[in-house]
PDB file of C-alpha atoms in Angstrom:
ATOM      1  CA  UNK A   6      -4.886 -19.078  -7.171  1.00  0.00           C
ATOM      2  CA  UNK A   7      -3.513 -22.376  -6.309  1.00  0.00           C
ATOM      3  CA  UNK A   8      -0.751 -21.922  -3.662  1.00  0.00           C
ATOM      4  CA  UNK A   9      -2.353 -19.033  -2.265  1.00  0.00           C
ATOM      5  CA  UNK A  10      -2.634 -19.640   1.588  1.00  0.00           C
ATOM      6  CA  UNK A  11      -5.467 -17.384   3.143  1.00  0.00           C
ATOM      7  CA  UNK A  12      -4.222 -15.824   6.284  1.00  0.00           C
ATOM      8  CA  UNK A  13      -7.259 -13.596   6.354  1.00  0.00           C
ATOM      9  CA  UNK A  14      -9.693 -13.923   9.598  1.00  0.00           C
ATOM     10  CA  UNK A  15     -12.798 -12.317   7.816  1.00  0.00           C
ATOM     11  CA  UNK A  16     -12.845 -14.487   4.669  1.00  0.00           C
ATOM     12  CA  UNK A  17     -16.604 -14.947   3.895  1.00  0.00           C
ATOM     13  CA  UNK A  18     -17.011 -14.986  -0.028  1.00  0.00           C
ATOM     14  CA  UNK A  19     -15.019 -14.925  -2.605  1.00  0.00           C
ATOM     15  CA  UNK A  20     -17.131 -15.369  -5.732  1.00  0.00           C
ATOM     16  CA  UNK A  21     -18.497 -12.246  -8.069  1.00  0.00           C
ATOM     17  CA  UNK A  22     -15.763 -10.210  -6.357  1.00  0.00           C
ATOM     18  CA  UNK A  23     -12.827  -8.436  -7.988  1.00  0.00           C
ATOM     19  CA  UNK A  24      -9.269  -8.821  -6.078  1.00  0.00           C
ATOM     20  CA  UNK A  25      -6.673  -5.801  -5.964  1.00  0.00           C
ATOM     21  CA  UNK A  26      -3.562  -5.820  -4.776  1.00  0.00           C
ATOM     22  CA  UNK A  27      -3.175  -2.264  -2.803  1.00  0.00           C
ATOM     23  CA  UNK A  28       0.054  -2.094  -1.634  1.00  0.00           C
ATOM     24  CA  UNK A  29       3.262  -2.040  -4.333  1.00  0.00           C
ATOM     25  CA  UNK A  30       6.107   0.150  -5.738  1.00  0.00           C
ATOM     26  CA  UNK A  31       7.408   1.046  -9.043  1.00  0.00           C
ATOM     27  CA  UNK A  32      10.410   2.820 -10.667  1.00  0.00           C
ATOM     28  CA  UNK A  33       9.125   5.896  -9.458  1.00  0.00           C
ATOM     29  CA  UNK A  34      10.511   4.917  -6.153  1.00  0.00           C
ATOM     30  CA  UNK A  35      12.164   2.292  -4.633  1.00  0.00           C
ATOM     31  CA  UNK A  36      10.494  -0.472  -6.517  1.00  0.00           C
ATOM     32  CA  UNK A  37      12.209  -2.238  -9.376  1.00  0.00           C
ATOM     33  CA  UNK A  38       9.141  -3.525 -11.827  1.00  0.00           C
ATOM     34  CA  UNK A  39       8.012  -0.631 -14.671  1.00  0.00           C
ATOM     35  CA  UNK A  40       4.775   0.338 -14.720  1.00  0.00           C
ATOM     36  CA  UNK A  41       4.448  -1.388 -17.800  1.00  0.00           C
ATOM     37  CA  UNK A  42       5.410  -4.748 -16.203  1.00  0.00           C
ATOM     38  CA  UNK A  43       3.297  -4.107 -13.156  1.00  0.00           C
ATOM     39  CA  UNK A  44      -0.385  -3.365 -15.638  1.00  0.00           C
ATOM     40  CA  UNK A  45       1.142  -6.302 -17.922  1.00  0.00           C
ATOM     41  CA  UNK A  46       1.145  -8.787 -14.961  1.00  0.00           C
ATOM     42  CA  UNK A  47      -2.370  -7.455 -13.471  1.00  0.00           C
ATOM     43  CA  UNK A  48      -4.179  -7.535 -16.894  1.00  0.00           C
ATOM     44  CA  UNK A  49      -2.858 -11.382 -17.393  1.00  0.00           C
ATOM     45  CA  UNK A  50      -3.826 -12.559 -13.812  1.00  0.00           C
ATOM     46  CA  UNK A  51      -6.742 -10.681 -13.936  1.00  0.00           C
ATOM     47  CA  UNK A  52      -6.571  -8.639 -10.761  1.00  0.00           C
ATOM     48  CA  UNK A  53      -6.697  -4.848  -9.570  1.00  0.00           C
ATOM     49  CA  UNK A  54      -3.654  -2.897  -8.756  1.00  0.00           C
ATOM     50  CA  UNK A  55      -2.884   0.106  -6.817  1.00  0.00           C
ATOM     51  CA  UNK A  56       0.309   1.803  -7.176  1.00  0.00           C
ATOM     52  CA  UNK A  57       1.363   3.438  -3.845  1.00  0.00           C
ATOM     53  CA  UNK A  58       4.900   4.781  -4.315  1.00  0.00           C
ATOM     54  CA  UNK A  59       6.569   6.284  -1.896  1.00  0.00           C
ATOM     55  CA  UNK A  60       5.582  10.146  -1.625  1.00  0.00           C
ATOM     56  CA  UNK A  61       5.168   9.925  -5.047  1.00  0.00           C
ATOM     57  CA  UNK A  62       2.160   9.755  -7.522  1.00  0.00           C
ATOM     58  CA  UNK A  63       3.708   9.455 -11.123  1.00  0.00           C
ATOM     59  CA  UNK A  64       3.053   5.644 -11.448  1.00  0.00           C
ATOM     60  CA  UNK A  65       0.046   5.882 -10.175  1.00  0.00           C
ATOM     61  CA  UNK A  66      -1.043   8.451 -12.945  1.00  0.00           C
ATOM     62  CA  UNK A  67       0.711   6.675 -15.477  1.00  0.00           C
ATOM     63  CA  UNK A  68      -1.283   3.498 -14.676  1.00  0.00           C
ATOM     64  CA  UNK A  69      -4.875   5.290 -14.236  1.00  0.00           C
ATOM     65  CA  UNK A  70      -7.382   4.627 -17.426  1.00  0.00           C
ATOM     66  CA  UNK A  71      -5.256   1.330 -18.542  1.00  0.00           C
ATOM     67  CA  UNK A  72      -7.457  -1.574 -18.919  1.00  0.00           C
ATOM     68  CA  UNK A  73      -6.756  -2.821 -15.507  1.00  0.00           C
ATOM     69  CA  UNK A  74      -8.568  -1.862 -12.424  1.00  0.00           C
ATOM     70  CA  UNK A  75      -6.783   0.630 -10.923  1.00  0.00           C
ATOM     71  CA  UNK A  76      -7.288   2.419  -7.564  1.00  0.00           C
ATOM     72  CA  UNK A  77      -5.219   5.903  -7.407  1.00  0.00           C
ATOM     73  CA  UNK A  78      -2.470   5.516  -4.363  1.00  0.00           C
ATOM     74  CA  UNK A  79       0.067   6.980  -2.591  1.00  0.00           C
ATOM     75  CA  UNK A  80       2.079   5.357   0.734  1.00  0.00           C
ATOM     76  CA  UNK A  81       2.917   8.698   2.702  1.00  0.00           C
ATOM     77  CA  UNK A  82       6.307   8.556   5.170  1.00  0.00           C
ATOM     78  CA  UNK A  83       5.409  10.628   8.245  1.00  0.00           C
ATOM     79  CA  UNK A  84       7.531  12.875  10.012  1.00  0.00           C
ATOM     80  CA  UNK A  85       8.225   9.965  12.746  1.00  0.00           C
ATOM     81  CA  UNK A  86       8.764   7.833   9.624  1.00  0.00           C
ATOM     82  CA  UNK A  87       5.567   6.075  10.104  1.00  0.00           C
ATOM     83  CA  UNK A  88       4.048   4.552   6.501  1.00  0.00           C
ATOM     84  CA  UNK A  89       0.283   5.484   5.731  1.00  0.00           C
ATOM     85  CA  UNK A  90      -1.338   4.510   2.577  1.00  0.00           C
ATOM     86  CA  UNK A  91      -4.423   7.077   1.142  1.00  0.00           C
ATOM     87  CA  UNK A  92      -6.512   5.958  -1.431  1.00  0.00           C
ATOM     88  CA  UNK A  93      -8.852   8.054  -3.464  1.00  0.00           C
ATOM     89  CA  UNK A  94     -11.857   8.014  -5.929  1.00  0.00           C
ATOM     90  CA  UNK A  95     -10.484   9.090  -8.771  1.00  0.00           C
ATOM     91  CA  UNK A  96      -7.023  10.161  -9.893  1.00  0.00           C
ATOM     92  CA  UNK A  97      -7.573  14.010 -10.007  1.00  0.00           C
ATOM     93  CA  UNK A  98      -8.497  13.753  -6.022  1.00  0.00           C
ATOM     94  CA  UNK A  99      -4.956  12.146  -5.869  1.00  0.00           C
ATOM     95  CA  UNK A 100      -2.953  14.831  -7.391  1.00  0.00           C
ATOM     96  CA  UNK A 101      -5.304  17.535  -5.471  1.00  0.00           C
ATOM     97  CA  UNK A 102      -4.305  15.873  -2.180  1.00  0.00           C
ATOM     98  CA  UNK A 103      -0.871  15.233  -3.396  1.00  0.00           C
ATOM     99  CA  UNK A 104       0.378  18.898  -4.537  1.00  0.00           C
ATOM    100  CA  UNK A 105      -1.708  20.058  -1.336  1.00  0.00           C
ATOM    101  CA  UNK A 106      -0.614  18.406   1.151  1.00  0.00           C
ATOM    102  CA  UNK A 107       2.783  15.897   0.468  1.00  0.00           C
ATOM    103  CA  UNK A 108       4.443  17.478  -2.427  1.00  0.00           C
ATOM    104  CA  UNK A 109       5.167  20.766  -0.441  1.00  0.00           C
ATOM    105  CA  UNK A 110       6.082  19.005   2.376  1.00  0.00           C
ATOM    106  CA  UNK A 111       8.944  16.770   1.383  1.00  0.00           C
ATOM    107  CA  UNK A 112      12.416  16.162   2.223  1.00  0.00           C
ATOM    108  CA  UNK A 113      15.155  13.988  -0.067  1.00  0.00           C
ATOM    109  CA  UNK A 114      17.758  12.116   1.903  1.00  0.00           C
ATOM    110  CA  UNK A 115      20.157  10.460  -0.912  1.00  0.00           C
ATOM    111  CA  UNK A 116      17.771   9.624  -3.455  1.00  0.00           C
ATOM    112  CA  UNK A 117      14.935   8.583  -1.138  1.00  0.00           C
ATOM    113  CA  UNK A 118      11.842  10.811   0.675  1.00  0.00           C
ATOM    114  CA  UNK A 119       9.819  11.411   3.723  1.00  0.00           C
ATOM    115  CA  UNK A 120       7.998  14.173   4.475  1.00  0.00           C
ATOM    116  CA  UNK A 121       7.885  16.818   7.453  1.00  0.00           C
ATOM    117  CA  UNK A 122       3.828  16.481   7.891  1.00  0.00           C
ATOM    118  CA  UNK A 123       3.428  14.657  11.506  1.00  0.00           C
ATOM    119  CA  UNK A 124       1.303  11.496  11.486  1.00  0.00           C
ATOM    120  CA  UNK A 125      -1.709  13.526  13.605  1.00  0.00           C
ATOM    121  CA  UNK A 126      -1.846  15.693  10.706  1.00  0.00           C
ATOM    122  CA  UNK A 127      -2.296  12.568   8.395  1.00  0.00           C
ATOM    123  CA  UNK A 128      -5.233  11.852  11.013  1.00  0.00           C
ATOM    124  CA  UNK A 129      -6.523  14.714  10.387  1.00  0.00           C
ATOM    125  CA  UNK A 130      -6.419  14.716   6.793  1.00  0.00           C
ATOM    126  CA  UNK A 131      -7.919  11.426   6.545  1.00  0.00           C
ATOM    127  CA  UNK A 132     -10.804  12.749   7.558  1.00  0.00           C
ATOM    128  CA  UNK A 133     -10.511  16.183   5.559  1.00  0.00           C
ATOM    129  CA  UNK A 134     -10.646  14.349   2.110  1.00  0.00           C
ATOM    130  CA  UNK A 135     -12.401  11.747   0.256  1.00  0.00           C
ATOM    131  CA  UNK A 136     -10.124   9.000   0.890  1.00  0.00           C
ATOM    132  CA  UNK A 137      -9.067   5.755   2.506  1.00  0.00           C
ATOM    133  CA  UNK A 138      -6.085   6.142   4.968  1.00  0.00           C
ATOM    134  CA  UNK A 139      -4.748   3.014   6.025  1.00  0.00           C
ATOM    135  CA  UNK A 140      -1.632   2.146   8.673  1.00  0.00           C
ATOM    136  CA  UNK A 141       0.672  -0.033   6.487  1.00  0.00           C
ATOM    137  CA  UNK A 142       2.361  -2.945   7.954  1.00  0.00           C
ATOM    138  CA  UNK A 143       1.366  -1.592  11.488  1.00  0.00           C
ATOM    139  CA  UNK A 144       4.117  -4.347  13.127  1.00  0.00           C
ATOM    140  CA  UNK A 145       6.095  -4.166  10.577  1.00  0.00           C
ATOM    141  CA  UNK A 146       9.360  -2.563   9.336  1.00  0.00           C
ATOM    142  CA  UNK A 147       9.995  -1.213  12.721  1.00  0.00           C
ATOM    143  CA  UNK A 148      13.881  -1.884  12.419  1.00  0.00           C
ATOM    144  CA  UNK A 149      13.785   0.463   9.181  1.00  0.00           C
ATOM    145  CA  UNK A 150      12.052   3.141  10.780  1.00  0.00           C
ATOM    146  CA  UNK A 151      13.340   2.980  14.205  1.00  0.00           C
ATOM    147  CA  UNK A 152      15.057   0.363  16.939  1.00  0.00           C
ATOM    148  CA  UNK A 153      11.882   1.034  19.000  1.00  0.00           C
ATOM    149  CA  UNK A 154       8.132  -0.351  18.261  1.00  0.00           C
ATOM    150  CA  UNK A 155       7.042   1.987  16.595  1.00  0.00           C
ATOM    151  CA  UNK A 156       3.303   1.531  16.903  1.00  0.00           C
ATOM    152  CA  UNK A 157       3.484   1.512  20.668  1.00  0.00           C
ATOM    153  CA  UNK A 158       4.708   4.768  20.715  1.00  0.00           C
ATOM    154  CA  UNK A 159       2.671   6.045  18.640  1.00  0.00           C
ATOM    155  CA  UNK A 160      -0.462   4.052  19.250  1.00  0.00           C
ATOM    156  CA  UNK A 161      -2.971   6.796  20.542  1.00  0.00           C
ATOM    157  CA  UNK A 162      -2.460   8.589  17.191  1.00  0.00           C
ATOM    158  CA  UNK A 163      -2.350   5.532  15.301  1.00  0.00           C
ATOM    159  CA  UNK A 164      -5.973   4.259  16.181  1.00  0.00           C
ATOM    160  CA  UNK A 165      -7.434   7.376  15.064  1.00  0.00           C
ATOM    161  CA  UNK A 166      -7.236   5.838  11.437  1.00  0.00           C
ATOM    162  CA  UNK A 167     -10.093   3.531  10.599  1.00  0.00           C
ATOM    163  CA  UNK A 168      -8.312   1.071   8.622  1.00  0.00           C
ATOM    164  CA  UNK A 169      -5.225  -0.982   9.392  1.00  0.00           C
ATOM    165  CA  UNK A 170      -3.452  -3.074   6.579  1.00  0.00           C
ATOM    166  CA  UNK A 171      -4.015  -6.707   7.610  1.00  0.00           C
ATOM    167  CA  UNK A 172      -1.817  -8.617   5.430  1.00  0.00           C
ATOM    168  CA  UNK A 173       1.257  -7.418   4.119  1.00  0.00           C
ATOM    169  CA  UNK A 174       3.280  -9.536   1.496  1.00  0.00           C
ATOM    170  CA  UNK A 175       6.739  -8.323   3.168  1.00  0.00           C
ATOM    171  CA  UNK A 176       5.545  -8.737   6.682  1.00  0.00           C
ATOM    172  CA  UNK A 177       6.079 -12.638   8.054  1.00  0.00           C
ATOM    173  CA  UNK A 178       2.910 -14.387   9.787  1.00  0.00           C
ATOM    174  CA  UNK A 179       3.574 -13.447  13.634  1.00  0.00           C
ATOM    175  CA  UNK A 180       3.670 -10.048  12.294  1.00  0.00           C
ATOM    176  CA  UNK A 181       0.737  -9.788  10.185  1.00  0.00           C
ATOM    177  CA  UNK A 182      -1.107 -11.895  13.394  1.00  0.00           C
ATOM    178  CA  UNK A 183       0.049  -9.202  15.507  1.00  0.00           C
ATOM    179  CA  UNK A 184      -2.021  -6.784  13.079  1.00  0.00           C
ATOM    180  CA  UNK A 185      -4.626  -9.025  12.521  1.00  0.00           C
ATOM    181  CA  UNK A 186      -4.842  -9.215  16.923  1.00  0.00           C
ATOM    182  CA  UNK A 187      -5.265  -5.572  16.864  1.00  0.00           C
ATOM    183  CA  UNK A 188      -7.640  -5.457  14.090  1.00  0.00           C
ATOM    184  CA  UNK A 189     -10.392  -7.801  15.594  1.00  0.00           C
ATOM    185  CA  UNK A 190      -9.125  -5.393  19.090  1.00  0.00           C
ATOM    186  CA  UNK A 191     -10.186  -2.516  17.780  1.00  0.00           C
ATOM    187  CA  UNK A 192     -12.628  -3.322  15.382  1.00  0.00           C
ATOM    188  CA  UNK A 193     -10.976  -1.703  12.526  1.00  0.00           C
ATOM    189  CA  UNK A 194     -11.585  -2.305   8.892  1.00  0.00           C
ATOM    190  CA  UNK A 195      -9.243  -3.844   7.412  1.00  0.00           C
ATOM    191  CA  UNK A 196      -7.023  -3.633   3.894  1.00  0.00           C
ATOM    192  CA  UNK A 197      -4.254  -6.256   2.224  1.00  0.00           C
ATOM    193  CA  UNK A 198      -1.311  -5.846  -0.265  1.00  0.00           C
ATOM    194  CA  UNK A 199       1.862  -7.452  -1.390  1.00  0.00           C
ATOM    195  CA  UNK A 200       4.028  -4.393  -0.545  1.00  0.00           C
ATOM    196  CA  UNK A 201       5.896  -5.755  -3.771  1.00  0.00           C
ATOM    197  CA  UNK A 202       9.342  -3.910  -4.593  1.00  0.00           C
ATOM    198  CA  UNK A 203       9.336  -6.219  -8.174  1.00  0.00           C
ATOM    199  CA  UNK A 204       7.242  -7.769 -10.408  1.00  0.00           C
ATOM    200  CA  UNK A 205       7.905 -11.433  -8.707  1.00  0.00           C
ATOM    201  CA  UNK A 206       5.569 -10.093  -5.693  1.00  0.00           C
ATOM    202  CA  UNK A 207       2.754  -8.304  -7.405  1.00  0.00           C
ATOM    203  CA  UNK A 208      -0.532  -9.969  -6.515  1.00  0.00           C
ATOM    204  CA  UNK A 209       0.704 -12.381  -4.045  1.00  0.00           C
ATOM    205  CA  UNK A 210      -1.756 -10.400  -1.558  1.00  0.00           C
ATOM    206  CA  UNK A 211      -5.130  -9.183  -2.612  1.00  0.00           C
ATOM    207  CA  UNK A 212      -8.453  -7.445  -1.296  1.00  0.00           C
ATOM    208  CA  UNK A 213     -11.601  -8.779  -2.289  1.00  0.00           C
ATOM    209  CA  UNK A 214     -15.199  -6.719  -2.803  1.00  0.00           C
ATOM    210  CA  UNK A 215     -17.735  -7.021  -4.678  1.00  0.00           C
ATOM    211  CA  UNK A 216     -17.833  -3.623  -6.679  1.00  0.00           C
ATOM    212  CA  UNK A 217     -17.886  -2.049 -10.424  1.00  0.00           C
ATOM    213  CA  UNK A 218     -16.007   1.009  -9.436  1.00  0.00           C
ATOM    214  CA  UNK A 219     -13.750   2.077  -7.258  1.00  0.00           C
ATOM    215  CA  UNK A 220     -15.758   4.082  -5.263  1.00  0.00           C
ATOM    216  CA  UNK A 221     -17.419   0.879  -4.813  1.00  0.00           C
ATOM    217  CA  UNK A 222     -14.997  -1.016  -3.974  1.00  0.00           C
ATOM    218  CA  UNK A 223     -13.485   1.633  -1.309  1.00  0.00           C
ATOM    219  CA  UNK A 224     -16.708   2.025   0.356  1.00  0.00           C
ATOM    220  CA  UNK A 225     -16.478  -2.117   0.725  1.00  0.00           C
ATOM    221  CA  UNK A 226     -13.546  -1.882   2.848  1.00  0.00           C
ATOM    222  CA  UNK A 227     -15.284   1.095   5.087  1.00  0.00           C
ATOM    223  CA  UNK A 228     -18.161  -1.248   6.011  1.00  0.00           C
ATOM    224  CA  UNK A 229     -15.910  -4.123   6.460  1.00  0.00           C
ATOM    225  CA  UNK A 230     -17.499  -6.240   3.395  1.00  0.00           C
ATOM    226  CA  UNK A 231     -14.041  -7.134   2.063  1.00  0.00           C
ATOM    227  CA  UNK A 232     -11.764  -9.972   2.179  1.00  0.00           C
ATOM    228  CA  UNK A 233      -7.845  -9.795   2.236  1.00  0.00           C
ATOM    229  CA  UNK A 234      -6.226 -13.367   1.044  1.00  0.00           C
ATOM    230  CA  UNK A 235      -2.613 -13.660   0.074  1.00  0.00           C
ATOM    231  CA  UNK A 236       0.642 -15.185   1.473  1.00  0.00           C
ATOM    232  CA  UNK A 237       3.757 -13.678   3.030  1.00  0.00           C
ATOM    233  CA  UNK A 238       7.503 -13.538   1.438  1.00  0.00           C
ATOM    234  CA  UNK A 239       8.727 -12.218  -1.764  1.00  0.00           C
ATOM    235  CA  UNK A 240       9.224 -14.843  -4.375  1.00  0.00           C
ATOM    236  CA  UNK A 241      12.727 -14.540  -6.360  1.00  0.00           C
ATOM    237  CA  UNK A 242      13.849 -12.251  -3.538  1.00  0.00           C
ATOM    238  CA  UNK A 243      17.688 -12.068  -4.900  1.00  0.00           C
ATOM    239  CA  UNK A 244      16.627 -11.247  -8.322  1.00  0.00           C
ATOM    240  CA  UNK A 245      14.402  -8.286  -6.577  1.00  0.00           C
ATOM    241  CA  UNK A 246      17.153  -7.249  -4.511  1.00  0.00           C
ATOM    242  CA  UNK A 247      19.730  -6.991  -7.869  1.00  0.00           C
ATOM    243  CA  UNK A 248      16.977  -4.946 -10.369  1.00  0.00           C
ATOM    244  CA  UNK A 249      16.161  -2.989  -7.043  1.00  0.00           C
ATOM    245  CA  UNK A 250      19.983  -2.195  -6.794  1.00  0.00           C
ATOM    246  CA  UNK A 251      20.379  -1.512 -10.605  1.00  0.00           C
ATOM    247  CA  UNK A 252      17.163   0.660 -10.429  1.00  0.00           C
ATOM    248  CA  UNK A 253      18.452   2.597  -7.773  1.00  0.00           C
ATOM    249  CA  UNK A 254      22.035   2.989  -9.007  1.00  0.00           C
ATOM    250  CA  UNK A 255      20.424   4.216 -12.437  1.00  0.00           C
ATOM    251  CA  UNK A 256      18.429   6.612 -10.529  1.00  0.00           C
ATOM    252  CA  UNK A 257      20.930   8.321  -8.469  1.00  0.00           C
ATOM    253  CA  UNK A 258      23.281   8.866 -11.639  1.00  0.00           C
ATOM    254  CA  UNK A 259      20.205   9.528 -13.708  1.00  0.00           C
ATOM    255  CA  UNK A 260      17.948  11.628 -11.556  1.00  0.00           C
ATOM    256  CA  UNK A 261      14.179  12.231 -13.182  1.00  0.00           C
TER     257      UNK A 261
END
């Protein structure tokens, strides 16, 4: 853990807790790391993971039931191009949610996917399913999604979600601080993850809680009995982008 910068405002006590990187991508979406690579790094580093591929669950399924603490998850891109992270207690629950709500609504554009589900509908689904729904990088990646302030435009809907991502490893400190300020203002629960798109960044941001099961871990976040620790920036970013490009070219030429 040496070299980690604590950016969470909520740090309490990390003793006897489990740390989970709750936001990352594999080769099943736009990541450059295989599920095997991710699991190996997590096992070596003794931390948990959640593979949250974009509108895709094959990576989460492959990682499940291995010798690593794994939280079943997915990152859903709404009709408005807003990213919402969904986490479940069991892989079967994620599979059911994906099959009923996400897979039928997926649209494809040049080997990328988004959904036709409005963010307001995702907010409703977060109350219907036994899940943890998190607004990903609330103040980040707006240029990727829109030239406008996505959070400000959709704020009345996004505040319906109970949990915000406090620290996103792909954001800079200023953007994460905006998220932290909003979390305090709205009294939201919080999580954090590296948003790794290659093995370099996996584990850079972790959510800590005292738990022996996935259910206990997610419940701790709901109760605000967790901490988020990590640092921004992606190590070895040029290597990351090179592997990402190679993976995308391979995927386009040989679609799964």
